Amino acid sequence: QVQLVESGGGLVQAGGSLRLSCAASGRTFSNDAVGWFRQAPGKEREFVGAIAWVGSTYYADSVKGRFTISRDNAKSTVYLQMNSLNPEDTAVYYCASTLSRGSWYGTKEHEYDYWGQGTQVTVSS
């Protein structure tokens, strides 16, 4: 059974940093594109960023320059480093993956097959 588990969320003050992890069990990330999404209270889930199999990354404009995605295929783990956090970043953060080698990455929810349960990030002002 495939499972993705996010961790690293918590409460942080504005301007602070957090690093989220997304670990896979039951499958390896080594052949996957992995995306990060978030859902704030009362809002739809939105794309944050993604990393392709080849390692290239893409970010939503709202987080570009502040967030960085990386991967450690040996550990089947993908990371989301979040710097300069602000209250608008408060949300539940989800990772998602799909089998895709090459430079492809998805920005839409339906493009991913496996999802984690989410981890809460709260940024206080």
Coordinates of C-alpha atoms in Angstrom, one line a residue:
Q1 CA 0.0 0.0 0.0
V2 CA 1.3 3.4 -1.0
Q3 CA 1.6 6.0 1.6
L4 CA 2.9 9.5 1.6
V5 CA 3.5 11.1 5.0
E6 CA 4.2 14.8 5.5
S7 CA 5.9 16.1 8.6
G8 CA 7.6 19.2 9.9
G9 CA 4.6 21.5 10.2
G10 CA 4.0 23.7 13.2
L11 CA 3.6 27.2 14.5
V12 CA 6.1 29.8 13.5
Q13 CA 6.4 33.6 13.7
A14 CA 6.2 35.8 10.6
G15 CA 9.7 35.9 9.0
G16 CA 10.6 32.5 10.2
S17 CA 11.3 29.2 8.4
L18 CA 10.1 25.6 8.4
R19 CA 11.1 22.6 6.5
L20 CA 8.4 20.1 5.5
S21 CA 9.2 16.5 4.6
C22 CA 7.2 14.1 2.5
A23 CA 8.2 10.5 2.9
A24 CA 7.0 7.7 0.8
S25 CA 6.4 4.1 1.8
G26 CA 5.2 1.3 -0.4
R27 CA 6.7 3.0 -3.4
T28 CA 9.8 5.0 -4.2
F29 CA 9.9 8.6 -5.3
S30 CA 12.8 7.9 -7.6
N31 CA 10.6 7.6 -10.7
D32 CA 8.1 10.3 -9.7
A33 CA 7.3 13.9 -10.1
V34 CA 6.3 15.3 -6.7
G35 CA 4.1 18.3 -6.0
W36 CA 3.3 20.4 -3.0
F37 CA -0.2 21.9 -2.5
R38 CA -1.8 23.9 0.3
Q39 CA -5.2 24.6 1.5
A40 CA -6.0 27.6 3.7
P41 CA -9.3 27.8 5.8
G42 CA -12.2 28.6 3.6
K43 CA -10.2 28.4 0.4
E44 CA -9.6 25.8 -2.3
R45 CA -6.4 23.8 -2.4
E46 CA -3.7 25.5 -4.5
F47 CA -0.5 24.6 -6.1
V48 CA 2.7 25.6 -4.3
G49 CA 5.5 24.0 -6.3
A50 CA 6.8 20.8 -7.8
I51 CA 9.9 18.9 -8.6
A52 CA 10.3 16.8 -11.7
W53 CA 12.1 13.4 -11.9
V54 CA 15.1 15.1 -13.4
G55 CA 15.2 17.5 -10.5
S56 CA 14.0 20.7 -12.1
T57 CA 11.6 22.7 -10.0
Y58 CA 8.7 25.1 -10.5
Y59 CA 6.9 27.4 -8.0
A60 CA 3.8 29.4 -7.7
D61 CA 4.4 33.1 -7.9
S62 CA 3.2 33.5 -4.4
V63 CA 6.1 31.5 -3.0
K64 CA 8.8 32.0 -5.6
G65 CA 12.1 33.1 -4.1
R66 CA 11.0 32.0 -0.6
F67 CA 10.3 28.3 -0.9
T68 CA 12.6 25.6 -2.2
I69 CA 11.8 22.0 -3.1
S70 CA 14.5 19.3 -3.1
R71 CA 14.5 15.5 -3.1
D72 CA 16.6 12.7 -1.7
N73 CA 15.7 9.6 -3.8
A74 CA 17.8 7.3 -1.6
K75 CA 15.5 8.2 1.3
S76 CA 12.4 8.4 -0.8
T77 CA 11.8 11.9 0.7
V78 CA 11.0 15.3 -0.8
Y79 CA 11.5 18.5 1.1
L80 CA 9.8 21.9 1.1
Q81 CA 12.0 24.5 2.6
M82 CA 9.9 27.6 3.5
N83 CA 11.6 30.8 4.4
S84 CA 10.3 34.3 5.1
L85 CA 7.0 32.9 6.1
N86 CA 4.0 35.3 6.4
P87 CA 0.5 34.8 7.8
E88 CA -0.8 34.2 4.3
D89 CA 1.2 31.0 4.2
T90 CA -1.0 29.5 6.9
A91 CA -2.5 26.4 5.5
V92 CA -2.5 22.6 5.5
Y93 CA 0.3 21.5 3.2
Y94 CA 0.0 18.4 1.1
C95 CA 2.5 16.5 -1.0
A96 CA 1.5 14.4 -3.9
S97 CA 3.3 12.2 -6.4
T98 CA 2.8 10.5 -9.7
L99 CA 5.0 8.2 -11.9
S100 CA 6.7 10.4 -14.4
R101 CA 10.3 10.3 -15.6
G102 CA 11.7 13.2 -17.4
S103 CA 11.2 16.9 -17.0
W104 CA 7.4 16.9 -16.5
Y105 CA 5.7 18.3 -13.4
G106 CA 2.1 18.9 -12.7
T107 CA 0.4 21.9 -11.3
K108 CA -3.2 20.5 -11.0
E109 CA -4.5 18.2 -8.4
H110 CA -5.9 15.6 -10.8
E111 CA -2.4 15.1 -12.3
Y112 CA -1.2 13.4 -9.2
D113 CA -2.1 9.8 -8.1
Y114 CA -0.9 9.6 -4.5
W115 CA -1.5 12.1 -1.7
G116 CA -0.4 12.6 1.9
Q117 CA -2.7 13.4 4.8
G118 CA -1.3 17.0 5.1
T119 CA 0.5 18.9 7.8
Q120 CA -0.6 22.1 9.4
V121 CA 1.6 25.2 9.0
T122 CA 0.5 28.3 11.1
V123 CA 2.3 31.6 10.8
S124 CA 1.6 34.2 13.4
S125 CA 2.0 37.9 12.9

